[in-house]
């Protein structure tokens, strides 16, 4: 039986092995860079191919990490810009709500809420929240809900007004609804909406007079003029 041919063994210094181990350790914990972990190649032997391969891997890994960090930076910037845009949109929506549902202090202790357009559930909730906040904030004692600008009133719209009036009453405010046109009055009768529990008047002027009478009755004097 013939003996196997004897091959030449490659002698590698412990320092070169140690550098390989150090680079792999730094890569494993993410503390690598091209400057810090590139292995200097001084000998052109078979082991140098492994060293160069590891250097190429470190360069590609470093490039990938930089691209990833740049992508994260762009994403964070885009997220901040999106948040700023959303905040701007929300401020614009708030401004539109303020314009579409202005709450005016007609006189001392008297607020008026002129409503124009269609009143759906979402708008009703927003109007009620803002009205109640103003009542508490200004300690208003009378509220006039003027619907002169509302062209169509159905059962749902009427229920919104009734809920709004009841909520204002719970905060101690005397509440009247003004601006009911003959057409709306006829429609409410036809659809069977009961507004007997709500004080209704034809005009804002009459609503203001009614509030003066209410304040005079409760104060035993005339209301003071708005400053």
PDB file of C-alpha atoms in Angstrom:
ATOM      1  CA  UNK A   1       0.000   0.000   0.000  1.00  0.00           C
ATOM      2  CA  UNK A   2       1.627   3.287  -1.128  1.00  0.00           C
ATOM      3  CA  UNK A   3       1.917   6.295   1.217  1.00  0.00           C
ATOM      4  CA  UNK A   4       0.060   9.554   0.513  1.00  0.00           C
ATOM      5  CA  UNK A   5       2.180  12.315  -1.058  1.00  0.00           C
ATOM      6  CA  UNK A   6       3.463  14.772   1.482  1.00  0.00           C
ATOM      7  CA  UNK A   7       2.162  18.356   0.912  1.00  0.00           C
ATOM      8  CA  UNK A   8       3.846  21.593   1.853  1.00  0.00           C
ATOM      9  CA  UNK A   9       2.243  23.198   4.912  1.00  0.00           C
ATOM     10  CA  UNK A  10       1.509  26.986   4.922  1.00  0.00           C
ATOM     11  CA  UNK A  11       3.033  28.633   7.936  1.00  0.00           C
ATOM     12  CA  UNK A  12       0.780  31.430   9.284  1.00  0.00           C
ATOM     13  CA  UNK A  13       1.930  33.711  12.063  1.00  0.00           C
ATOM     14  CA  UNK A  14      -0.316  34.032  15.157  1.00  0.00           C
ATOM     15  CA  UNK A  15      -0.523  37.808  14.503  1.00  0.00           C
ATOM     16  CA  UNK A  16      -2.270  37.271  11.168  1.00  0.00           C
ATOM     17  CA  UNK A  17      -4.704  34.799  12.710  1.00  0.00           C
ATOM     18  CA  UNK A  18      -5.311  37.234  15.545  1.00  0.00           C
ATOM     19  CA  UNK A  19      -6.146  40.052  13.087  1.00  0.00           C
ATOM     20  CA  UNK A  20      -8.725  37.843  11.397  1.00  0.00           C
ATOM     21  CA  UNK A  21     -10.300  37.033  14.736  1.00  0.00           C
ATOM     22  CA  UNK A  22     -10.311  40.702  15.794  1.00  0.00           C
ATOM     23  CA  UNK A  23     -12.026  41.777  12.576  1.00  0.00           C
ATOM     24  CA  UNK A  24     -14.685  39.096  12.879  1.00  0.00           C
ATOM     25  CA  UNK A  25     -15.276  40.098  16.518  1.00  0.00           C
ATOM     26  CA  UNK A  26     -15.715  43.773  15.610  1.00  0.00           C
ATOM     27  CA  UNK A  27     -18.103  42.860  12.807  1.00  0.00           C
ATOM     28  CA  UNK A  28     -20.191  40.738  15.172  1.00  0.00           C
ATOM     29  CA  UNK A  29     -20.763  43.685  17.549  1.00  0.00           C
ATOM     30  CA  UNK A  30     -21.159  46.268  14.780  1.00  0.00           C
ATOM     31  CA  UNK A  31     -18.011  48.229  15.695  1.00  0.00           C
ATOM     32  CA  UNK A  32     -16.303  48.067  12.331  1.00  0.00           C
ATOM     33  CA  UNK A  33     -15.194  50.535   9.685  1.00  0.00           C
ATOM     34  CA  UNK A  34     -13.008  50.494   6.633  1.00  0.00           C
ATOM     35  CA  UNK A  35     -10.387  52.554   8.436  1.00  0.00           C
ATOM     36  CA  UNK A  36     -10.314  50.463  11.597  1.00  0.00           C
ATOM     37  CA  UNK A  37     -10.825  46.921  10.365  1.00  0.00           C
ATOM     38  CA  UNK A  38      -9.052  46.750   7.008  1.00  0.00           C
ATOM     39  CA  UNK A  39      -6.302  44.152   7.290  1.00  0.00           C
ATOM     40  CA  UNK A  40      -2.937  45.242   5.896  1.00  0.00           C
ATOM     41  CA  UNK A  41      -1.605  42.628   3.493  1.00  0.00           C
ATOM     42  CA  UNK A  42       2.193  42.338   3.568  1.00  0.00           C
ATOM     43  CA  UNK A  43       2.626  38.796   2.268  1.00  0.00           C
ATOM     44  CA  UNK A  44       1.342  37.439  -0.995  1.00  0.00           C
ATOM     45  CA  UNK A  45       0.449  33.868  -0.108  1.00  0.00           C
ATOM     46  CA  UNK A  46      -2.660  31.704  -0.023  1.00  0.00           C
ATOM     47  CA  UNK A  47      -3.748  33.178   3.304  1.00  0.00           C
ATOM     48  CA  UNK A  48      -3.604  36.665   1.778  1.00  0.00           C
ATOM     49  CA  UNK A  49      -6.592  35.702  -0.388  1.00  0.00           C
ATOM     50  CA  UNK A  50      -8.631  35.174   2.783  1.00  0.00           C
ATOM     51  CA  UNK A  51      -7.452  38.497   4.179  1.00  0.00           C
ATOM     52  CA  UNK A  52      -8.383  40.330   0.988  1.00  0.00           C
ATOM     53  CA  UNK A  53     -11.774  38.593   0.865  1.00  0.00           C
ATOM     54  CA  UNK A  54     -12.443  39.757   4.430  1.00  0.00           C
ATOM     55  CA  UNK A  55     -11.389  43.292   3.503  1.00  0.00           C
ATOM     56  CA  UNK A  56     -13.828  43.308   0.564  1.00  0.00           C
ATOM     57  CA  UNK A  57     -16.586  42.041   2.876  1.00  0.00           C
ATOM     58  CA  UNK A  58     -15.849  44.828   5.379  1.00  0.00           C
ATOM     59  CA  UNK A  59     -15.955  47.500   2.639  1.00  0.00           C
ATOM     60  CA  UNK A  60     -19.250  46.225   1.262  1.00  0.00           C
ATOM     61  CA  UNK A  61     -20.708  45.894   4.751  1.00  0.00           C
ATOM     62  CA  UNK A  62     -19.622  49.438   5.605  1.00  0.00           C
ATOM     63  CA  UNK A  63     -21.186  50.762   2.389  1.00  0.00           C
ATOM     64  CA  UNK A  64     -24.442  48.932   3.129  1.00  0.00           C
ATOM     65  CA  UNK A  65     -24.531  50.307   6.649  1.00  0.00           C
ATOM     66  CA  UNK A  66     -23.998  53.904   5.444  1.00  0.00           C
ATOM     67  CA  UNK A  67     -26.743  53.505   2.858  1.00  0.00           C
ATOM     68  CA  UNK A  68     -29.028  52.100   5.546  1.00  0.00           C
ATOM     69  CA  UNK A  69     -28.282  55.013   7.890  1.00  0.00           C
ATOM     70  CA  UNK A  70     -28.869  57.517   5.070  1.00  0.00           C
ATOM     71  CA  UNK A  71     -32.173  55.813   4.255  1.00  0.00           C
ATOM     72  CA  UNK A  72     -33.202  56.015   7.917  1.00  0.00           C
ATOM     73  CA  UNK A  73     -32.251  59.696   7.993  1.00  0.00           C
ATOM     74  CA  UNK A  74     -34.333  60.381   4.884  1.00  0.00           C
ATOM     75  CA  UNK A  75     -37.208  58.422   6.388  1.00  0.00           C
ATOM     76  CA  UNK A  76     -37.012  60.386   9.648  1.00  0.00           C
ATOM     77  CA  UNK A  77     -36.931  63.657   7.697  1.00  0.00           C
ATOM     78  CA  UNK A  78     -39.908  62.557   5.614  1.00  0.00           C
ATOM     79  CA  UNK A  79     -41.755  61.574   8.805  1.00  0.00           C
ATOM     80  CA  UNK A  80     -41.124  65.005  10.356  1.00  0.00           C
ATOM     81  CA  UNK A  81     -42.258  66.740   7.179  1.00  0.00           C
ATOM     82  CA  UNK A  82     -45.398  64.589   7.139  1.00  0.00           C
ATOM     83  CA  UNK A  83     -46.122  65.461  10.776  1.00  0.00           C
ATOM     84  CA  UNK A  84     -45.662  69.164   9.999  1.00  0.00           C
ATOM     85  CA  UNK A  85     -48.012  68.889   7.020  1.00  0.00           C
ATOM     86  CA  UNK A  86     -50.604  67.060   9.108  1.00  0.00           C
ATOM     87  CA  UNK A  87     -50.306  69.713  11.823  1.00  0.00           C
ATOM     88  CA  UNK A  88     -50.800  72.428   9.198  1.00  0.00           C
ATOM     89  CA  UNK A  89     -53.832  70.621   7.789  1.00  0.00           C
ATOM     90  CA  UNK A  90     -55.290  70.292  11.286  1.00  0.00           C
ATOM     91  CA  UNK A  91     -54.770  74.012  11.942  1.00  0.00           C
ATOM     92  CA  UNK A  92     -56.455  74.792   8.640  1.00  0.00           C
ATOM     93  CA  UNK A  93     -59.347  72.486   9.497  1.00  0.00           C
ATOM     94  CA  UNK A  94     -59.681  74.195  12.869  1.00  0.00           C
ATOM     95  CA  UNK A  95     -59.695  77.596  11.189  1.00  0.00           C
ATOM     96  CA  UNK A  96     -62.354  76.397   8.735  1.00  0.00           C
ATOM     97  CA  UNK A  97     -64.457  75.063  11.627  1.00  0.00           C
ATOM     98  CA  UNK A  98     -64.116  78.412  13.404  1.00  0.00           C
ATOM     99  CA  UNK A  99     -65.230  80.245  10.277  1.00  0.00           C
ATOM    100  CA  UNK A 100     -68.069  77.853   9.503  1.00  0.00           C
ATOM    101  CA  UNK A 101     -69.321  77.827  13.093  1.00  0.00           C
ATOM    102  CA  UNK A 102     -68.560  81.196  14.699  1.00  0.00           C
ATOM    103  CA  UNK A 103     -69.679  81.686  18.281  1.00  0.00           C
ATOM    104  CA  UNK A 104     -70.278  85.389  18.906  1.00  0.00           C
ATOM    105  CA  UNK A 105     -70.718  87.211  22.189  1.00  0.00           C
ATOM    106  CA  UNK A 106     -73.647  89.479  21.298  1.00  0.00           C
ATOM    107  CA  UNK A 107     -73.930  90.991  24.756  1.00  0.00           C
ATOM    108  CA  UNK A 108     -72.607  90.384  28.180  1.00  0.00           C
ATOM    109  CA  UNK A 109     -73.767  86.883  29.242  1.00  0.00           C
ATOM    110  CA  UNK A 110     -75.291  86.267  25.785  1.00  0.00           C
ATOM    111  CA  UNK A 111     -73.723  84.050  23.097  1.00  0.00           C
ATOM    112  CA  UNK A 112     -75.070  83.384  19.630  1.00  0.00           C
ATOM    113  CA  UNK A 113     -74.292  80.476  17.337  1.00  0.00           C
ATOM    114  CA  UNK A 114     -75.283  81.307  13.726  1.00  0.00           C
ATOM    115  CA  UNK A 115     -75.505  78.105  11.690  1.00  0.00           C
ATOM    116  CA  UNK A 116     -75.210  78.076   7.914  1.00  0.00           C
ATOM    117  CA  UNK A 117     -75.442  75.076   5.604  1.00  0.00           C
ATOM    118  CA  UNK A 118     -76.039  71.415   6.240  1.00  0.00           C
ATOM    119  CA  UNK A 119     -75.816  70.048   9.777  1.00  0.00           C
ATOM    120  CA  UNK A 120     -74.708  66.419   9.861  1.00  0.00           C
ATOM    121  CA  UNK A 121     -73.747  64.312  12.877  1.00  0.00           C
ATOM    122  CA  UNK A 122     -70.033  65.170  12.797  1.00  0.00           C
ATOM    123  CA  UNK A 123     -70.627  68.888  12.464  1.00  0.00           C
ATOM    124  CA  UNK A 124     -73.277  68.778  15.178  1.00  0.00           C
ATOM    125  CA  UNK A 125     -70.854  67.149  17.603  1.00  0.00           C
ATOM    126  CA  UNK A 126     -68.156  69.723  16.828  1.00  0.00           C
ATOM    127  CA  UNK A 127     -70.569  72.655  17.176  1.00  0.00           C
ATOM    128  CA  UNK A 128     -71.910  71.329  20.470  1.00  0.00           C
ATOM    129  CA  UNK A 129     -68.413  70.809  21.890  1.00  0.00           C
ATOM    130  CA  UNK A 130     -67.307  74.324  20.924  1.00  0.00           C
ATOM    131  CA  UNK A 131     -70.523  75.879  22.217  1.00  0.00           C
ATOM    132  CA  UNK A 132     -70.321  74.121  25.573  1.00  0.00           C
ATOM    133  CA  UNK A 133     -66.669  75.113  25.895  1.00  0.00           C
ATOM    134  CA  UNK A 134     -67.530  78.775  25.291  1.00  0.00           C
ATOM    135  CA  UNK A 135     -70.405  78.639  27.761  1.00  0.00           C
ATOM    136  CA  UNK A 136     -68.105  77.345  30.484  1.00  0.00           C
ATOM    137  CA  UNK A 137     -65.214  79.595  29.482  1.00  0.00           C
ATOM    138  CA  UNK A 138     -67.257  82.796  29.395  1.00  0.00           C
ATOM    139  CA  UNK A 139     -69.827  81.770  32.015  1.00  0.00           C
ATOM    140  CA  UNK A 140     -72.550  82.649  29.525  1.00  0.00           C
ATOM    141  CA  UNK A 141     -76.100  82.635  30.838  1.00  0.00           C
ATOM    142  CA  UNK A 142     -77.976  82.801  27.516  1.00  0.00           C
ATOM    143  CA  UNK A 143     -77.417  81.155  24.141  1.00  0.00           C
ATOM    144  CA  UNK A 144     -79.121  81.966  20.849  1.00  0.00           C
ATOM    145  CA  UNK A 145     -78.885  79.269  18.181  1.00  0.00           C
ATOM    146  CA  UNK A 146     -79.760  81.016  14.930  1.00  0.00           C
ATOM    147  CA  UNK A 147     -80.631  78.749  11.975  1.00  0.00           C
ATOM    148  CA  UNK A 148     -81.527  81.453   9.477  1.00  0.00           C
ATOM    149  CA  UNK A 149     -78.825  80.121   7.161  1.00  0.00           C
ATOM    150  CA  UNK A 150     -80.087  76.541   7.296  1.00  0.00           C
ATOM    151  CA  UNK A 151     -82.180  75.834   4.224  1.00  0.00           C
ATOM    152  CA  UNK A 152     -83.228  72.250   4.935  1.00  0.00           C
ATOM    153  CA  UNK A 153     -84.195  70.748   8.284  1.00  0.00           C
ATOM    154  CA  UNK A 154     -85.095  67.078   8.548  1.00  0.00           C
ATOM    155  CA  UNK A 155     -85.734  64.860  11.564  1.00  0.00           C
ATOM    156  CA  UNK A 156     -82.040  64.205  12.168  1.00  0.00           C
ATOM    157  CA  UNK A 157     -81.136  67.908  11.945  1.00  0.00           C
ATOM    158  CA  UNK A 158     -83.918  68.844  14.340  1.00  0.00           C
ATOM    159  CA  UNK A 159     -82.728  66.198  16.806  1.00  0.00           C
ATOM    160  CA  UNK A 160     -79.223  67.686  16.623  1.00  0.00           C
ATOM    161  CA  UNK A 161     -80.618  71.090  17.615  1.00  0.00           C
ATOM    162  CA  UNK A 162     -82.640  69.594  20.458  1.00  0.00           C
ATOM    163  CA  UNK A 163     -79.589  67.786  21.837  1.00  0.00           C
ATOM    164  CA  UNK A 164     -77.544  70.961  21.542  1.00  0.00           C
ATOM    165  CA  UNK A 165     -80.170  72.951  23.464  1.00  0.00           C
ATOM    166  CA  UNK A 166     -80.421  70.290  26.175  1.00  0.00           C
ATOM    167  CA  UNK A 167     -76.641  70.169  26.571  1.00  0.00           C
ATOM    168  CA  UNK A 168     -76.487  73.964  26.949  1.00  0.00           C
ATOM    169  CA  UNK A 169     -79.278  73.836  29.533  1.00  0.00           C
ATOM    170  CA  UNK A 170     -77.367  71.282  31.581  1.00  0.00           C
ATOM    171  CA  UNK A 171     -74.631  73.902  31.951  1.00  0.00           C
ATOM    172  CA  UNK A 172     -77.175  76.420  33.241  1.00  0.00           C
ATOM    173  CA  UNK A 173     -77.583  78.464  30.056  1.00  0.00           C
ATOM    174  CA  UNK A 174     -80.988  79.677  28.876  1.00  0.00           C
ATOM    175  CA  UNK A 175     -81.214  78.627  25.228  1.00  0.00           C
ATOM    176  CA  UNK A 176     -83.450  79.742  22.363  1.00  0.00           C
ATOM    177  CA  UNK A 177     -83.561  78.821  18.678  1.00  0.00           C
ATOM    178  CA  UNK A 178     -84.186  81.601  16.173  1.00  0.00           C
ATOM    179  CA  UNK A 179     -84.490  81.954  12.409  1.00  0.00           C
ATOM    180  CA  UNK A 180     -87.122  79.300  11.765  1.00  0.00           C
ATOM    181  CA  UNK A 181     -88.626  80.193   8.405  1.00  0.00           C
ATOM    182  CA  UNK A 182     -92.243  79.409   7.471  1.00  0.00           C
ATOM    183  CA  UNK A 183     -91.011  76.674   5.116  1.00  0.00           C
ATOM    184  CA  UNK A 184     -88.933  75.009   7.833  1.00  0.00           C
ATOM    185  CA  UNK A 185     -91.800  75.346  10.306  1.00  0.00           C
ATOM    186  CA  UNK A 186     -94.131  73.645   7.846  1.00  0.00           C
ATOM    187  CA  UNK A 187     -91.574  70.889   7.200  1.00  0.00           C
ATOM    188  CA  UNK A 188     -91.110  70.215  10.923  1.00  0.00           C
ATOM    189  CA  UNK A 189     -94.860  69.896  11.373  1.00  0.00           C
ATOM    190  CA  UNK A 190     -95.164  67.539   8.414  1.00  0.00           C
ATOM    191  CA  UNK A 191     -92.415  65.201   9.611  1.00  0.00           C
ATOM    192  CA  UNK A 192     -93.767  65.265  13.159  1.00  0.00           C
ATOM    193  CA  UNK A 193     -90.806  66.824  14.982  1.00  0.00           C
ATOM    194  CA  UNK A 194     -91.783  68.011  18.463  1.00  0.00           C
ATOM    195  CA  UNK A 195     -90.015  71.253  19.412  1.00  0.00           C
ATOM    196  CA  UNK A 196     -92.424  72.141  22.194  1.00  0.00           C
ATOM    197  CA  UNK A 197     -89.627  71.821  24.769  1.00  0.00           C
ATOM    198  CA  UNK A 198     -87.463  74.322  22.856  1.00  0.00           C
ATOM    199  CA  UNK A 199     -88.030  78.084  22.887  1.00  0.00           C
ATOM    200  CA  UNK A 200     -88.278  79.058  19.215  1.00  0.00           C
ATOM    201  CA  UNK A 201     -88.478  82.556  17.738  1.00  0.00           C
ATOM    202  CA  UNK A 202     -88.578  83.900  14.192  1.00  0.00           C
ATOM    203  CA  UNK A 203     -85.577  86.252  14.258  1.00  0.00           C
ATOM    204  CA  UNK A 204     -82.299  86.919  16.019  1.00  0.00           C
ATOM    205  CA  UNK A 205     -83.667  90.274  17.167  1.00  0.00           C
ATOM    206  CA  UNK A 206     -86.516  88.557  18.981  1.00  0.00           C
ATOM    207  CA  UNK A 207     -84.075  86.050  20.437  1.00  0.00           C
ATOM    208  CA  UNK A 208     -81.933  88.854  21.853  1.00  0.00           C
ATOM    209  CA  UNK A 209     -85.029  90.525  23.321  1.00  0.00           C
ATOM    210  CA  UNK A 210     -86.031  87.211  24.910  1.00  0.00           C
ATOM    211  CA  UNK A 211     -82.590  86.869  26.482  1.00  0.00           C
ATOM    212  CA  UNK A 212     -82.793  90.412  27.867  1.00  0.00           C
ATOM    213  CA  UNK A 213     -86.142  89.568  29.461  1.00  0.00           C
ATOM    214  CA  UNK A 214     -84.668  86.392  30.943  1.00  0.00           C
ATOM    215  CA  UNK A 215     -81.684  88.244  32.415  1.00  0.00           C
ATOM    216  CA  UNK A 216     -83.887  91.080  33.715  1.00  0.00           C
ATOM    217  CA  UNK A 217     -86.179  88.570  35.356  1.00  0.00           C
ATOM    218  CA  UNK A 218     -83.326  86.774  37.075  1.00  0.00           C
ATOM    219  CA  UNK A 219     -81.299  89.869  37.915  1.00  0.00           C
ATOM    220  CA  UNK A 220     -84.208  92.136  38.854  1.00  0.00           C
ATOM    221  CA  UNK A 221     -82.599  94.744  36.638  1.00  0.00           C
ATOM    222  CA  UNK A 222     -81.524  95.467  33.086  1.00  0.00           C
ATOM    223  CA  UNK A 223     -78.536  93.677  31.599  1.00  0.00           C
ATOM    224  CA  UNK A 224     -75.384  95.689  31.439  1.00  0.00           C
ATOM    225  CA  UNK A 225     -74.154  96.782  28.026  1.00  0.00           C
ATOM    226  CA  UNK A 226     -71.294  94.942  26.347  1.00  0.00           C
ATOM    227  CA  UNK A 227     -67.960  96.614  27.024  1.00  0.00           C
TER     228      UNK A 227
END
